Coordinates of C-alpha atoms and ligand atoms in Angstrom, one line a residue:
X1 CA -5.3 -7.7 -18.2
X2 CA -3.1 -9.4 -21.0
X3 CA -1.6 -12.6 -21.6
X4 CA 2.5 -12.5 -22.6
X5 CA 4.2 -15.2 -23.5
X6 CA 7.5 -16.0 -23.2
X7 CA 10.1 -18.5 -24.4
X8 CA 11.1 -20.8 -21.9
X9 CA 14.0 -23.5 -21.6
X10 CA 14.2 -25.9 -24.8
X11 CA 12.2 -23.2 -26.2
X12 CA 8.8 -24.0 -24.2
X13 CA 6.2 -21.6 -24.1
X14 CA 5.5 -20.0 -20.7
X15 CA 2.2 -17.7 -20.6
X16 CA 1.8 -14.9 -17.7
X17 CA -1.1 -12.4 -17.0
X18 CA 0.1 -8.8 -17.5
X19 CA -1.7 -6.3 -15.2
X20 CA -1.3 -2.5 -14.5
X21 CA -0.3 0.3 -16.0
X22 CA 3.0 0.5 -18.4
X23 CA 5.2 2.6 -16.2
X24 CA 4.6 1.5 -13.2
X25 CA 7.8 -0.6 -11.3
X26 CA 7.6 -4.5 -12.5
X27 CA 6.6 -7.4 -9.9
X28 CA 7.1 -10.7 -11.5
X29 CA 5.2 -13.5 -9.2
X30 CA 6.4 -16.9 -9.3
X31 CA 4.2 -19.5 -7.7
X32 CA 5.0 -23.0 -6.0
X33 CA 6.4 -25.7 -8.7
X34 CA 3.1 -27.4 -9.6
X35 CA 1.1 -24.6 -8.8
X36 CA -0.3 -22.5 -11.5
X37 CA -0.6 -18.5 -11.6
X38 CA -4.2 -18.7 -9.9
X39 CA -2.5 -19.2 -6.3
X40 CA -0.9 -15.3 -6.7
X41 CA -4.2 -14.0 -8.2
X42 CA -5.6 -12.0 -4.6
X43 CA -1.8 -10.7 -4.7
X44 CA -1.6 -9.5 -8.0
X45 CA -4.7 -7.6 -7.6
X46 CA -3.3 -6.1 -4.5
X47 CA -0.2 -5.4 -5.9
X48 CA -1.6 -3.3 -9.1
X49 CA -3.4 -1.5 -6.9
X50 CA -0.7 0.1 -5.0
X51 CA 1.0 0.9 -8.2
X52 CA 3.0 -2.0 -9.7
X53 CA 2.4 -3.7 -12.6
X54 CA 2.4 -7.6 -12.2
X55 CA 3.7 -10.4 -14.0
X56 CA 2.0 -13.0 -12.7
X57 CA 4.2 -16.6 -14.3
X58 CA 2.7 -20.1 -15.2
X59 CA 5.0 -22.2 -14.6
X60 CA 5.6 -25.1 -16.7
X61 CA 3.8 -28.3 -14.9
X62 CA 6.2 -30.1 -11.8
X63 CA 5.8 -33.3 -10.5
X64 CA 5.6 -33.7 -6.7
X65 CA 8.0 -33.2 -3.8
X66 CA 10.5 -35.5 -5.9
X67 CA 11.2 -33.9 -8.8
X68 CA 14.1 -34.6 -10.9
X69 CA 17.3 -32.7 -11.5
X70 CA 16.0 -32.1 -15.3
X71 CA 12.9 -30.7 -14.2
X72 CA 14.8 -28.4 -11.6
X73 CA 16.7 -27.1 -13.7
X74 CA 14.6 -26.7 -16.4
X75 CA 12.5 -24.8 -14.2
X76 CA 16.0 -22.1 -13.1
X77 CA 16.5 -22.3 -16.9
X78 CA 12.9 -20.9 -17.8
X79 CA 13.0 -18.5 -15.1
X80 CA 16.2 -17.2 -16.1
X81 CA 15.1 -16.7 -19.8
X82 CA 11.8 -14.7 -18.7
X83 CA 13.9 -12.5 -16.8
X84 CA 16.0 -12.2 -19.4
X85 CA 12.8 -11.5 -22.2
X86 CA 11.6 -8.6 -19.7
X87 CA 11.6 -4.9 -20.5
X88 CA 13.1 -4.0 -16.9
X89 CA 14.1 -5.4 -14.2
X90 CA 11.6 -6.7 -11.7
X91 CA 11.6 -7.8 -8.1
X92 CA 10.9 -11.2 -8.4
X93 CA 8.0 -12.6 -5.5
X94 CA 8.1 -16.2 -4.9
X95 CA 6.6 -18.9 -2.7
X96 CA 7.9 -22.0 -1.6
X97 CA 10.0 -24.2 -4.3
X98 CA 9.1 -21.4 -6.8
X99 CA 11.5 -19.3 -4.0
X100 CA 14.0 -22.3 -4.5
X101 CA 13.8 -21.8 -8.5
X102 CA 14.4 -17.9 -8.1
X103 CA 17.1 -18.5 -5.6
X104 CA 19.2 -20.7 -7.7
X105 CA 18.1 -18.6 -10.9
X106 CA 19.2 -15.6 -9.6
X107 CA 21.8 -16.4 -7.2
X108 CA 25.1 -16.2 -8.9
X109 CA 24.9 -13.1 -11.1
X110 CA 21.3 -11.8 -10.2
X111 CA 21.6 -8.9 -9.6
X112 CA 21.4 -7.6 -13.9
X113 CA 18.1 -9.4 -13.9
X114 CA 16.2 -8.7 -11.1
X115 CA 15.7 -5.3 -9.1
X116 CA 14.5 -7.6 -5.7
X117 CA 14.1 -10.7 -4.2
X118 CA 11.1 -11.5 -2.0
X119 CA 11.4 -15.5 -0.8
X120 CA 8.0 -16.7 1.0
X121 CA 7.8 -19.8 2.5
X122 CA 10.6 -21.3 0.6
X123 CA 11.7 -25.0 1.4
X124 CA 15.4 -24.5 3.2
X125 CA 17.7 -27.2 2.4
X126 CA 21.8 -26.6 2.3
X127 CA 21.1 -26.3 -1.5
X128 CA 18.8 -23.2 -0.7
X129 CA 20.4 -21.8 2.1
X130 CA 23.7 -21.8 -0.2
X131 CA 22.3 -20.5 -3.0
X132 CA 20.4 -17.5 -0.5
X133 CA 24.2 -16.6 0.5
X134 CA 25.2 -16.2 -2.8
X135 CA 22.2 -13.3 -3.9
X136 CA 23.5 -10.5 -4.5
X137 CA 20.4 -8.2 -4.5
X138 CA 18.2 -6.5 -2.1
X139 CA 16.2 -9.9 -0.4
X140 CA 13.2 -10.7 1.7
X141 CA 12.9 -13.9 3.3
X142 CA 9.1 -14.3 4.8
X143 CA 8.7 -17.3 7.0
X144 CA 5.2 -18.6 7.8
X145 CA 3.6 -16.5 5.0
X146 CA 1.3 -19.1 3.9
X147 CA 1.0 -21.1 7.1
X148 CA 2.7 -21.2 10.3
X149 CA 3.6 -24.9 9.9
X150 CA 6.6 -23.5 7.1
X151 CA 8.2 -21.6 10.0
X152 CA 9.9 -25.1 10.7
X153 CA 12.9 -25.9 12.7
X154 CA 15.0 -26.1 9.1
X155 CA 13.8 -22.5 8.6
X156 CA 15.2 -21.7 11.9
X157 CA 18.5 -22.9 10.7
X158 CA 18.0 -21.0 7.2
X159 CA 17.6 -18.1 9.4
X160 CA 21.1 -19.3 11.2
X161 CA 22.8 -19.6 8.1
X162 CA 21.8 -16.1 6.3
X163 CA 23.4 -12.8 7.3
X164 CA 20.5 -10.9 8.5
X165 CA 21.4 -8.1 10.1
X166 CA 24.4 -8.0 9.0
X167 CA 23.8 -7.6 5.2
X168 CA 21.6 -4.5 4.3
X169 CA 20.7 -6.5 1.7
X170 CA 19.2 -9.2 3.1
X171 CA 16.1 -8.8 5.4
X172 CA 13.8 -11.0 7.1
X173 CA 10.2 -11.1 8.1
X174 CA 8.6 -13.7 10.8
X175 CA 4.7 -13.9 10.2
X176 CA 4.6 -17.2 12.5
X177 CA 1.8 -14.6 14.9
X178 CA 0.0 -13.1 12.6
X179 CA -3.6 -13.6 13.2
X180 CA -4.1 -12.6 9.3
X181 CA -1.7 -14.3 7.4
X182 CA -2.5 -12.6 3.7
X183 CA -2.8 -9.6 5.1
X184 CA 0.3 -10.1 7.1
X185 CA 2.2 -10.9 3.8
X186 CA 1.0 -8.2 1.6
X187 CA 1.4 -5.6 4.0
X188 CA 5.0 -6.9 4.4
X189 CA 5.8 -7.1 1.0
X190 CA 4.0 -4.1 -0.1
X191 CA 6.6 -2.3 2.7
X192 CA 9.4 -3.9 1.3
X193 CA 8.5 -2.5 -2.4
X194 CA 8.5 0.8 -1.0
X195 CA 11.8 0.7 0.2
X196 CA 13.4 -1.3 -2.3
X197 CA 11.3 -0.4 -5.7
X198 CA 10.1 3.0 -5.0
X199 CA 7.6 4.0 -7.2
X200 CA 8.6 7.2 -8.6
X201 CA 6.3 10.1 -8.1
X202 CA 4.9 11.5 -11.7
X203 CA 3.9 14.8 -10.7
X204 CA 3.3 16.4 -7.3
X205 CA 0.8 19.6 -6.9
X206 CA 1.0 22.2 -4.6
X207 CA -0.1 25.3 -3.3
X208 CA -2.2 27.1 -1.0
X209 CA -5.4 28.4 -3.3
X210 CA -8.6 27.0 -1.9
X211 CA -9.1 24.0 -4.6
X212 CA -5.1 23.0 -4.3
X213 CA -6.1 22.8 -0.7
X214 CA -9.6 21.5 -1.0
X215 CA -7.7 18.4 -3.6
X216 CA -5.6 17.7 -1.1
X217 CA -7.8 17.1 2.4
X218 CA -9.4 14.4 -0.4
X219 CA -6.5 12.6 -0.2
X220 CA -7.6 11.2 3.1
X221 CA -9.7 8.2 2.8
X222 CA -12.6 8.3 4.7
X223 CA -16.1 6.8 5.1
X224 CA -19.4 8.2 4.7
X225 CA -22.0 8.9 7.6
X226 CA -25.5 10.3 7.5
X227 CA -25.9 12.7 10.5
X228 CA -29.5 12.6 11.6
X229 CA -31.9 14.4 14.1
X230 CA -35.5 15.4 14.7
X231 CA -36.0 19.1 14.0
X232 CA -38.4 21.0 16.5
X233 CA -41.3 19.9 14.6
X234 CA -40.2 16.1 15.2
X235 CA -39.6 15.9 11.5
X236 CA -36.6 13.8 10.7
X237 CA -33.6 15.2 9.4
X238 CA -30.2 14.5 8.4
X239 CA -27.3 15.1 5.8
X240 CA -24.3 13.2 4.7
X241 CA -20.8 14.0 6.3
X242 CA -17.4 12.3 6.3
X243 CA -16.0 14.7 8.5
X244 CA -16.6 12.0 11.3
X245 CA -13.8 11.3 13.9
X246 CA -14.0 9.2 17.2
X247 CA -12.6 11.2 19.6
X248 CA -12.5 9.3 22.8
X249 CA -13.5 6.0 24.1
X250 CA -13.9 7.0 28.0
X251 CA -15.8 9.2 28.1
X252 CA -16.9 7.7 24.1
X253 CA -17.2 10.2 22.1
X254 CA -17.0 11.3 18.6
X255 CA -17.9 14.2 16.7
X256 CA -18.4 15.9 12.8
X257 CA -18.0 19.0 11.0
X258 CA -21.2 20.6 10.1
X259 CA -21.2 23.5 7.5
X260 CA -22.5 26.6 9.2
X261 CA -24.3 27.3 5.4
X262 CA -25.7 23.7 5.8
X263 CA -29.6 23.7 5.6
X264 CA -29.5 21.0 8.7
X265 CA -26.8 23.7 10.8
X266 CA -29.9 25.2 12.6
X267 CA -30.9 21.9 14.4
X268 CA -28.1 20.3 14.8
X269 CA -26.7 23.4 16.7
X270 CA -29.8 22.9 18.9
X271 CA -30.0 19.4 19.1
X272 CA -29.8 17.6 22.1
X273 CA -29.7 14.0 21.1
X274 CA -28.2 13.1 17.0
X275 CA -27.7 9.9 15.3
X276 CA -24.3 9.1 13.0
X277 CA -25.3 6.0 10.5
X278 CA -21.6 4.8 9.2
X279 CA -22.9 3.8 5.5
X280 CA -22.4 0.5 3.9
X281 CA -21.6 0.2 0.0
X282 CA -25.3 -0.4 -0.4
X283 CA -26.0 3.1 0.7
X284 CA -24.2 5.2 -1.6
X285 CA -27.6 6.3 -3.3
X286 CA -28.9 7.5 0.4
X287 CA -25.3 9.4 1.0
X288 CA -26.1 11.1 -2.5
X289 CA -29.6 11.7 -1.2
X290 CA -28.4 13.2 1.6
X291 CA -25.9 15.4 -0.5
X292 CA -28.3 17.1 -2.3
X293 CA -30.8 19.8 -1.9
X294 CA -34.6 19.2 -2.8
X295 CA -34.8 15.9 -2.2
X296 CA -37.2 14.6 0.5
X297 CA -34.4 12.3 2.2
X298 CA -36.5 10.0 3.8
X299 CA -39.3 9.3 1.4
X300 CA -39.5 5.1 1.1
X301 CA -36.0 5.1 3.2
X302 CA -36.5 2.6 6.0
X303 CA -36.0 3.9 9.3
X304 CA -36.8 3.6 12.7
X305 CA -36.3 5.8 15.9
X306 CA -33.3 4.0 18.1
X307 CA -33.7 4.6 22.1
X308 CA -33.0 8.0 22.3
X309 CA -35.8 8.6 19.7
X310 CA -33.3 9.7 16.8
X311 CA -34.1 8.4 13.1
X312 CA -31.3 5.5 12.7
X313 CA -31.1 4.5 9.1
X314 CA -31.9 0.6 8.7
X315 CA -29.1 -1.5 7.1
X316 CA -26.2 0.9 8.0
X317 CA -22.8 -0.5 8.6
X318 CA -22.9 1.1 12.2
X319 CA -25.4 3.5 14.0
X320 CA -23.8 5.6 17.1
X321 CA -26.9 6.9 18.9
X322 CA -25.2 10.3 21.0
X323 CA -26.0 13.6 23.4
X324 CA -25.3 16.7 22.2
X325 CA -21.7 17.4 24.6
X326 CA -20.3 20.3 23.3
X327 CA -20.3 22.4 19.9
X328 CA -17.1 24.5 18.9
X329 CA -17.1 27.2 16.2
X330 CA -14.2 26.4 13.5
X331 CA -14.1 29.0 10.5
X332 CA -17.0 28.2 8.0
X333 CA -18.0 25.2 10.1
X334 CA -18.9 23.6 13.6
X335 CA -17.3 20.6 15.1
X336 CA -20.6 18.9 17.0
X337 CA -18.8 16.4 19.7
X338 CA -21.5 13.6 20.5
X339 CA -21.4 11.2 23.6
X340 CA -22.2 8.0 22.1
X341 CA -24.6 6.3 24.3
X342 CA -25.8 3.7 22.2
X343 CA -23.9 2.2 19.0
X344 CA -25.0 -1.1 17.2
X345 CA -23.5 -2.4 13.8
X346 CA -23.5 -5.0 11.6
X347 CA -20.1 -7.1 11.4
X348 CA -20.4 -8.8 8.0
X349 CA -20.5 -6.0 5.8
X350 CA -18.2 -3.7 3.6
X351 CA -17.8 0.4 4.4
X352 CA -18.6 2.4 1.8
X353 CA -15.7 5.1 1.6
X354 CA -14.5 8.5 -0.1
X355 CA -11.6 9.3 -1.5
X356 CA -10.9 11.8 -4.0
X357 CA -14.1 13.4 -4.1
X358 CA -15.6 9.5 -5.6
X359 CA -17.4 6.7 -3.5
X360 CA -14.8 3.5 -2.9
X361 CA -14.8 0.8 -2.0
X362 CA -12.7 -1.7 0.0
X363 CA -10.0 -3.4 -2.2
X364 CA -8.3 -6.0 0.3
X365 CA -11.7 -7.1 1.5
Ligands
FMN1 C1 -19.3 12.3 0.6 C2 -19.8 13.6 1.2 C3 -19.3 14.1 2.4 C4 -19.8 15.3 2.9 N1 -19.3 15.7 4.1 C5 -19.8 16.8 4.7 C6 -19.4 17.2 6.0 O1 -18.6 16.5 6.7 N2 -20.0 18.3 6.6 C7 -20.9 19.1 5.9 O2 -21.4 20.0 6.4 N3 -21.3 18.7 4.6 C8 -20.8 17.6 4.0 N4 -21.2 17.2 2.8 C9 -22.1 18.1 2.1 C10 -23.6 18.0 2.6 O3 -24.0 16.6 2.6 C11 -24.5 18.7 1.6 O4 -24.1 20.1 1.5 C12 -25.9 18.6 2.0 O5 -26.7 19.1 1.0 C13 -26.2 19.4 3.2 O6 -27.6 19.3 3.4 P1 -28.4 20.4 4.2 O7 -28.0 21.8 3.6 O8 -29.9 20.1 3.9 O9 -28.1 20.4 5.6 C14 -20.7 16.0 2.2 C15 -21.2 15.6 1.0 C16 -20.8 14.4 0.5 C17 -21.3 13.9 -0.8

């Protein structure tokens, strides 16, 4: 992360973090008047991580609810002159008055300085709702984003006043339900980027030679599960997979892809009961562990037989305790499909997942 600065009106200086990478599309984030840049933080993380690179603006200090003419528009002013200071032209985000700021800054002739408009929460007075009917770029108005208290009656007649529906350009989005509110957002505004700011795709590969191919299934995310059994000499077993699907909830059951070269294949073939532990992110040295040959996998690994006697890893994310229901040959591996008849997991923690062919973890956590 860097710092910019910028001139603002009367020639004030205006700071803003800089994050992500140079050519990705531009998201400058304008927070509530009297708000600094920390309130967009969680967002601006999010944001870089699918791709944009984030201005994230601190405004110059506001007084409360009643600010002054001046110190409105001195605010329009400096957002006007950022905009204007920028390299390209971003889709501007803002929340509540900051939404007023952007609304009058861009309103008349917006559309050279900003790519987007995303509005959240933003106070609707005639002067707002006027000033909405004049944008002439692509605009998202999110009501309730923050709290469900700002989808108000006046927002109601905001929504009255604007086109929606009738102008492609201006869209609306009602998070008054949402039982995740920040989720809600980003995942709303996040859609709205890809639509209006698509990210243009540097290179693609393809093809149909095994490591093209083999690249692209590690495109899916997907967690990480030890498989584990008792072989015929009751010795534990197991290996890591993330071939793991749940199949069905009624009857429940799930299954993985075993690798017929796989040292475990044998017993797991045979087995009549298995265990699948869904690893945490404290357990990416066990999934390594259990990824490589040699190793004695369960030497000072807690464990402890569940019910149906199979070794359930301690501290795992989720252990599915299942019978053996049916196996089905599939080229160079075998789909086992378990009936779970036991699972127990542990709510409070983070999965640990694979993408790429590297451990991940959770970034909206
Ligand atoms: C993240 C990860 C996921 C894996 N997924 C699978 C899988 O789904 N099926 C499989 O057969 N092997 C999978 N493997 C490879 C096996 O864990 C590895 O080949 C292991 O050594 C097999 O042990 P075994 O030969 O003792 O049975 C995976 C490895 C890693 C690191």
């Amino acid at each position: 992360m860097s710092i910019v600065e910028y001139k603002g009106f009367g020639g004030v200086r205006l700071t803003a973090d800089l994050i992500g990478g140079e050519h990705d599309p531009v998201i400058l984030l304008v927070p509530d008047a009297g708000q600094g840049r920390e309130a967009w933080r969680a967002v601006a993380e999010a944001l870089v991580l699918s791709g944009r690179r984030v201005v994230n603006l601190e405004p110059r200090p506001a007084s409360g609810p009643d600010w002054s003419t001046d110190e409105q528009v001195a605010h329009v002013e400096d957002l006007r002159a950022v905009l204007a200071q920028m390299g390209s032209r971003p889709v501007v985000v803002a929340a509540r008055r900051g939404g007023w700021i952007a609304a009058q800054a861009l309103a008349p002739d917006g559309a050279h300085l900003a790519a987007g408009l995303v509005l959240v929460d933003m106070p609707t007075t005639d002067e707002t709702v006027a000033a909405a009917l004049r944008l002439a770029l692509p605009t998202l108005v999110v009501r309730g984003g923050f709290s469900p208290k700002e989808c108000t009656p006046a927002s109601d007649a905001f929504r009255a006043a604007l086109p929606i529906g009738e102008s492609a350009d201006i869209e609306e989005a009602d998070m008054a339900f949402a039982a995740d509110r920040g989720e809600a957002l980003l995942g709303q505004l996040l859609e709205f980027l890809e639509r209006r700011q698509p990210r243009k795709a540097t290179e693609f590969q393809a093809g149909s030679d095994p490591r093209t191919l083999r690249d692209a299934m590690g495109c899916f995310a997907t967690g990480v599960t030890i498989v584990t059994a008792h072989d015929a000499d009751g010795m534990p077993v197991g290996l890591t997979a993330n071939s793991f699907t749940s199949v069905s909830l009624d009857p429940p059951l799930l299954l993985v892809c075993i690798a017929n070269t796989a040292g475990t294949a044998p017993v797991l073939r045979d087995v009549v009961h298995f265990g699948v532990n869904v690893l945490q992110i404290g357990q990416q040295p066990a999934s390594n562990r259990f990824a490589t040959k040699g190793e004695d996998r369960f030497a000072n690994l807690p464990w402890a037989p569940g019910q149906t006697g199979v070794p359930l890893l301690d501290s795992s994310l989720v252990s599915f305790e299942c019978e053996s229901e049916s196996l089905h040959e599939a080229g160079d591996h075998f789909i086992l499909v378990g009936r779970v008849v036991r699972a127990q997991f542990e709510p409070h923690r983070d999965p640990l997942l694979y993408f790429r062919g590297k451990y991940r973890r959770l970034h909206f956590a």
